[in-house]
Tab-separated table of C-alpha atoms in Angstrom:
chain	number	residue	atom	x	y	z
U	1	UNK	CA	37.409	-100.173	38.826
U	2	UNK	CA	39.943	-102.765	40.061
U	3	UNK	CA	42.457	-101.521	42.609
U	4	UNK	CA	46.000	-101.479	41.111
U	5	UNK	CA	47.328	-103.710	43.923
U	6	UNK	CA	44.385	-106.148	44.003
U	7	UNK	CA	46.357	-108.900	42.258
U	8	UNK	CA	49.130	-108.784	44.886
U	9	UNK	CA	46.813	-109.208	47.881
U	10	UNK	CA	47.335	-112.533	49.668
U	11	UNK	CA	44.740	-115.311	49.513
U	12	UNK	CA	46.650	-117.571	51.948
U	13	UNK	CA	47.567	-117.251	55.623
U	14	UNK	CA	49.273	-118.944	58.569
U	15	UNK	CA	47.781	-118.923	62.086
U	16	UNK	CA	50.306	-119.662	64.844
U	17	UNK	CA	48.205	-121.597	67.337
U	18	UNK	CA	50.742	-123.636	69.318
U	19	UNK	CA	51.131	-121.545	72.493
U	20	UNK	CA	50.758	-123.020	76.006
U	21	UNK	CA	48.517	-120.195	77.251
U	22	UNK	CA	49.749	-120.689	80.830
U	23	UNK	CA	48.484	-117.244	81.918
U	24	UNK	CA	44.973	-118.185	80.760
U	25	UNK	CA	44.621	-121.174	83.070
U	26	UNK	CA	42.237	-122.795	83.967
U	27	UNK	CA	40.726	-122.082	80.501
U	28	UNK	CA	43.757	-123.665	78.806
U	29	UNK	CA	43.966	-126.783	80.996
U	30	UNK	CA	41.980	-128.773	78.432
U	31	UNK	CA	42.368	-126.714	75.230
U	32	UNK	CA	44.997	-124.634	73.430
U	33	UNK	CA	44.785	-120.856	73.751
U	34	UNK	CA	43.118	-120.223	70.334
U	35	UNK	CA	40.308	-122.621	71.346
U	36	UNK	CA	39.277	-120.436	74.316
U	37	UNK	CA	35.855	-118.897	73.691
U	38	UNK	CA	35.199	-115.172	73.909
U	39	UNK	CA	32.365	-115.089	76.515
U	40	UNK	CA	28.982	-114.467	74.953
U	41	UNK	CA	29.985	-115.374	71.377
U	42	UNK	CA	29.973	-119.191	71.552
U	43	UNK	CA	32.973	-119.173	69.187
U	44	UNK	CA	36.660	-119.754	69.995
U	45	UNK	CA	39.237	-117.090	69.120
U	46	UNK	CA	40.414	-119.088	66.089
U	47	UNK	CA	36.830	-119.242	64.758
U	48	UNK	CA	36.668	-115.433	64.773
U	49	UNK	CA	40.064	-115.307	63.053
U	50	UNK	CA	39.060	-117.716	60.269
U	51	UNK	CA	35.867	-115.734	59.599
U	52	UNK	CA	37.852	-112.481	59.457
U	53	UNK	CA	40.454	-113.946	57.080
U	54	UNK	CA	37.686	-115.261	54.800
U	55	UNK	CA	36.023	-111.820	54.747
U	56	UNK	CA	39.390	-110.349	53.702
U	57	UNK	CA	39.761	-112.601	50.638
U	58	UNK	CA	41.735	-115.508	52.130
U	59	UNK	CA	40.853	-118.987	50.804
U	60	UNK	CA	43.620	-121.191	52.302
U	61	UNK	CA	44.910	-121.248	55.894
U	62	UNK	CA	47.674	-123.295	57.506
U	63	UNK	CA	47.166	-123.646	61.280
U	64	UNK	CA	50.336	-124.419	63.229
U	65	UNK	CA	49.407	-126.466	66.319
U	66	UNK	CA	51.401	-127.495	69.389
U	67	UNK	CA	49.919	-127.607	72.898
U	68	UNK	CA	46.836	-129.942	72.919
U	69	UNK	CA	46.900	-130.023	69.102
U	70	UNK	CA	44.315	-132.839	68.956
U	71	UNK	CA	41.631	-130.625	70.585
U	72	UNK	CA	42.156	-127.932	67.952
U	73	UNK	CA	42.311	-130.418	65.070
U	74	UNK	CA	39.070	-132.075	66.225
U	75	UNK	CA	37.266	-128.703	66.310
U	76	UNK	CA	38.571	-127.828	62.831
U	77	UNK	CA	37.411	-131.239	61.507
U	78	UNK	CA	33.925	-130.958	63.050
U	79	UNK	CA	33.206	-127.313	62.188
U	80	UNK	CA	31.968	-125.876	58.935
U	81	UNK	CA	34.782	-123.492	58.042
U	82	UNK	CA	34.739	-120.545	55.598
U	83	UNK	CA	38.240	-121.392	54.253
U	84	UNK	CA	40.268	-124.476	53.381
U	85	UNK	CA	42.410	-125.386	56.439
U	86	UNK	CA	45.567	-127.517	56.690
U	87	UNK	CA	47.130	-128.239	60.084
U	88	UNK	CA	50.783	-128.812	60.940
U	89	UNK	CA	52.020	-129.969	64.348
U	90	UNK	CA	55.380	-129.018	65.843
U	91	UNK	CA	56.522	-132.219	67.515
U	92	UNK	CA	59.509	-130.433	69.040
U	93	UNK	CA	59.735	-126.703	69.809
U	94	UNK	CA	61.203	-124.840	66.828
U	95	UNK	CA	60.868	-121.339	68.269
U	96	UNK	CA	58.654	-118.653	66.774
U	97	UNK	CA	60.723	-118.240	63.593
U	98	UNK	CA	61.239	-121.970	63.039
U	99	UNK	CA	57.540	-122.632	63.644
U	100	UNK	CA	56.565	-119.966	61.116
U	101	UNK	CA	58.951	-121.423	58.512
U	102	UNK	CA	57.636	-124.955	59.144
U	103	UNK	CA	54.011	-123.805	58.670
U	104	UNK	CA	54.828	-121.638	55.620
U	105	UNK	CA	56.219	-124.727	53.841
U	106	UNK	CA	52.613	-126.037	53.664
U	107	UNK	CA	51.126	-122.931	52.010
U	108	UNK	CA	49.555	-123.851	48.653
U	109	UNK	CA	51.249	-120.999	46.717
U	110	UNK	CA	54.874	-120.561	47.882
U	111	UNK	CA	55.464	-118.044	45.073
U	112	UNK	CA	52.763	-115.658	46.351
U	113	UNK	CA	52.503	-113.341	49.394
U	114	UNK	CA	50.802	-114.478	52.609
U	115	UNK	CA	49.354	-113.202	55.861
U	116	UNK	CA	50.201	-114.524	59.309
U	117	UNK	CA	48.590	-113.943	62.686
U	118	UNK	CA	49.234	-115.083	66.229
U	119	UNK	CA	46.466	-117.396	67.426
U	120	UNK	CA	45.561	-115.234	70.432
U	121	UNK	CA	44.798	-111.972	68.578
U	122	UNK	CA	41.183	-110.825	68.390
U	123	UNK	CA	40.951	-107.979	65.887
U	124	UNK	CA	39.042	-106.476	62.990
U	125	UNK	CA	40.560	-104.165	60.378
U	126	UNK	CA	41.118	-104.160	56.603
U	127	UNK	CA	43.818	-106.678	55.708
U	128	UNK	CA	43.398	-105.582	52.088
U	129	UNK	CA	44.531	-102.055	53.048
U	130	UNK	CA	47.484	-103.535	54.932
U	131	UNK	CA	48.432	-105.637	51.877
U	132	UNK	CA	48.309	-102.545	49.637
U	133	UNK	CA	50.467	-100.612	52.147
U	134	UNK	CA	52.984	-103.521	52.050
U	135	UNK	CA	53.087	-103.502	48.232
U	136	UNK	CA	53.449	-99.714	47.986
U	137	UNK	CA	56.526	-99.812	50.257
U	138	UNK	CA	58.066	-102.768	48.413
U	139	UNK	CA	58.566	-104.388	51.836
U	140	UNK	CA	59.584	-107.988	52.488
U	141	UNK	CA	57.541	-108.018	55.692
U	142	UNK	CA	54.946	-105.664	57.180
U	143	UNK	CA	53.823	-105.692	60.817
U	144	UNK	CA	50.489	-104.318	61.997
U	145	UNK	CA	51.092	-101.806	64.800
U	146	UNK	CA	48.692	-101.210	67.693
U	147	UNK	CA	48.542	-98.694	70.522
U	148	UNK	CA	47.102	-100.774	73.374
U	149	UNK	CA	45.475	-99.051	76.323
U	150	UNK	CA	47.706	-99.111	79.392
U	151	UNK	CA	45.970	-100.871	82.299
U	152	UNK	CA	46.419	-98.005	84.772
U	153	UNK	CA	44.934	-94.566	85.129
U	154	UNK	CA	47.363	-91.893	83.903
U	155	UNK	CA	48.039	-88.509	85.462
U	156	UNK	CA	48.617	-85.282	83.521
U	157	UNK	CA	50.696	-82.505	85.076
U	158	UNK	CA	51.575	-78.974	84.051
U	159	UNK	CA	55.102	-77.541	83.905
U	160	UNK	CA	54.950	-76.597	87.599
U	161	UNK	CA	54.156	-80.058	88.983
U	162	UNK	CA	50.430	-79.464	89.484
U	163	UNK	CA	48.149	-82.359	88.535
U	164	UNK	CA	45.703	-81.104	85.905
U	165	UNK	CA	43.830	-84.259	84.897
U	166	UNK	CA	43.302	-88.005	85.400
U	167	UNK	CA	42.851	-90.215	82.320
U	168	UNK	CA	41.499	-93.747	82.715
U	169	UNK	CA	43.484	-96.362	80.691
U	170	UNK	CA	44.858	-94.058	77.966
U	171	UNK	CA	46.370	-95.505	74.754
U	172	UNK	CA	50.106	-96.160	74.987
U	173	UNK	CA	52.347	-93.523	73.413
U	174	UNK	CA	54.353	-96.377	71.850
U	175	UNK	CA	53.192	-98.583	68.992
U	176	UNK	CA	53.597	-102.330	69.528
U	177	UNK	CA	53.731	-105.332	67.209
U	178	UNK	CA	50.042	-106.281	66.898
U	179	UNK	CA	50.761	-109.902	65.894
U	180	UNK	CA	49.359	-109.631	62.331
U	181	UNK	CA	51.683	-109.678	59.313
U	182	UNK	CA	51.958	-109.509	55.521
U	183	UNK	CA	54.924	-111.371	54.028
U	184	UNK	CA	56.330	-111.354	50.496
U	185	UNK	CA	57.032	-114.751	48.867
U	186	UNK	CA	60.774	-114.632	49.644
U	187	UNK	CA	60.270	-114.057	53.380
U	188	UNK	CA	60.040	-117.753	54.333
U	189	UNK	CA	63.567	-118.291	52.991
U	190	UNK	CA	64.918	-115.684	55.447
U	191	UNK	CA	63.453	-117.434	58.508
U	192	UNK	CA	65.643	-119.533	60.818
U	193	UNK	CA	65.100	-123.309	60.967
U	194	UNK	CA	64.954	-122.857	64.748
U	195	UNK	CA	64.802	-119.810	66.936
U	196	UNK	CA	63.095	-116.443	67.026
U	197	UNK	CA	62.772	-114.412	63.817
U	198	UNK	CA	61.987	-111.303	65.885
U	199	UNK	CA	65.596	-111.357	67.105
U	200	UNK	CA	67.206	-112.268	63.755
U	201	UNK	CA	65.170	-111.826	60.558
U	202	UNK	CA	63.166	-108.733	61.580
U	203	UNK	CA	66.159	-106.671	62.844
U	204	UNK	CA	68.096	-107.554	59.661
U	205	UNK	CA	65.185	-106.431	57.432
U	206	UNK	CA	64.795	-103.262	59.520
U	207	UNK	CA	68.467	-102.372	58.949
U	208	UNK	CA	67.887	-102.818	55.201
U	209	UNK	CA	64.667	-100.697	55.339
U	210	UNK	CA	62.679	-103.663	54.021
U	211	UNK	CA	60.426	-103.987	57.113
U	212	UNK	CA	57.267	-101.837	57.166
U	213	UNK	CA	54.868	-100.955	59.991
U	214	UNK	CA	51.155	-100.527	59.262
U	215	UNK	CA	49.395	-98.515	62.021
U	216	UNK	CA	45.960	-99.955	62.754
U	217	UNK	CA	43.304	-97.525	61.520
U	218	UNK	CA	41.681	-95.206	64.065
U	219	UNK	CA	38.868	-97.051	65.840
U	220	UNK	CA	39.953	-100.553	64.685
U	221	UNK	CA	39.262	-103.218	67.307
U	222	UNK	CA	42.365	-105.034	68.619
U	223	UNK	CA	43.073	-107.109	71.704
U	224	UNK	CA	45.617	-109.802	72.572
U	225	UNK	CA	43.961	-112.491	74.711
U	226	UNK	CA	46.650	-113.285	77.287
U	227	UNK	CA	44.814	-113.478	80.610
U	228	UNK	CA	41.348	-114.167	82.027
U	229	UNK	CA	40.978	-110.379	82.452
U	230	UNK	CA	41.459	-109.966	78.660
U	231	UNK	CA	38.574	-112.382	78.074
U	232	UNK	CA	36.305	-110.394	80.387
U	233	UNK	CA	37.335	-107.093	78.775
U	234	UNK	CA	36.822	-108.502	75.251
U	235	UNK	CA	33.303	-109.654	76.184
U	236	UNK	CA	32.506	-106.160	77.566
U	237	UNK	CA	33.915	-104.433	74.478
U	238	UNK	CA	31.977	-106.722	72.131
U	239	UNK	CA	28.771	-106.022	74.020
U	240	UNK	CA	29.451	-102.274	73.672
U	241	UNK	CA	30.158	-102.639	69.928
U	242	UNK	CA	26.892	-104.550	69.447
U	243	UNK	CA	24.811	-101.743	70.984
């Protein structure tokens, strides 16, 4: 039986791949951040993302390039990809919101919903479920929400100030923006030409209760690749998952 929301699930997506990746140097000296390989996989982050999007029913992807765009474009040209890819290059910084708007203008179906993801996110969960969640709430935009593990050991105490336990890298008590989105067709029109939509468009939608938050399912894999340590941790986690 067909799911009632199946027709409203996106088949197009934007990947924001223009970041400098300065905290990932020296890996990003000669390639943009999404072109950094997860150790042991032989595939750059963006390759994993394109495979995931294809598995989730996406057929068309717009990749927004910036820093060392030619390296990324060459890889996309030379690689057999599971989706149809168009690239756009920001020749001057437009900010996160402006860059998203610029890329969205190249989507093949402007009258249909779309996914977006930051180019440094390495994750696996059901985008179809997220799209259904978005539709059920009649949202204009839906953000995936993660609870990342904090990098320190935590201490538990009782009401009298006695330490009762030590917990190594517990999940944060706060949910954060996981860098994966579902947008309704009208969302692109609400984006600024320049600037940061997370300071303008998102707060406005939140005030109007038209912004939804989809908590990543229990056990879903999620990691933002910001530093060399993240690469090492991702490789370890992948090895553990493969066991």
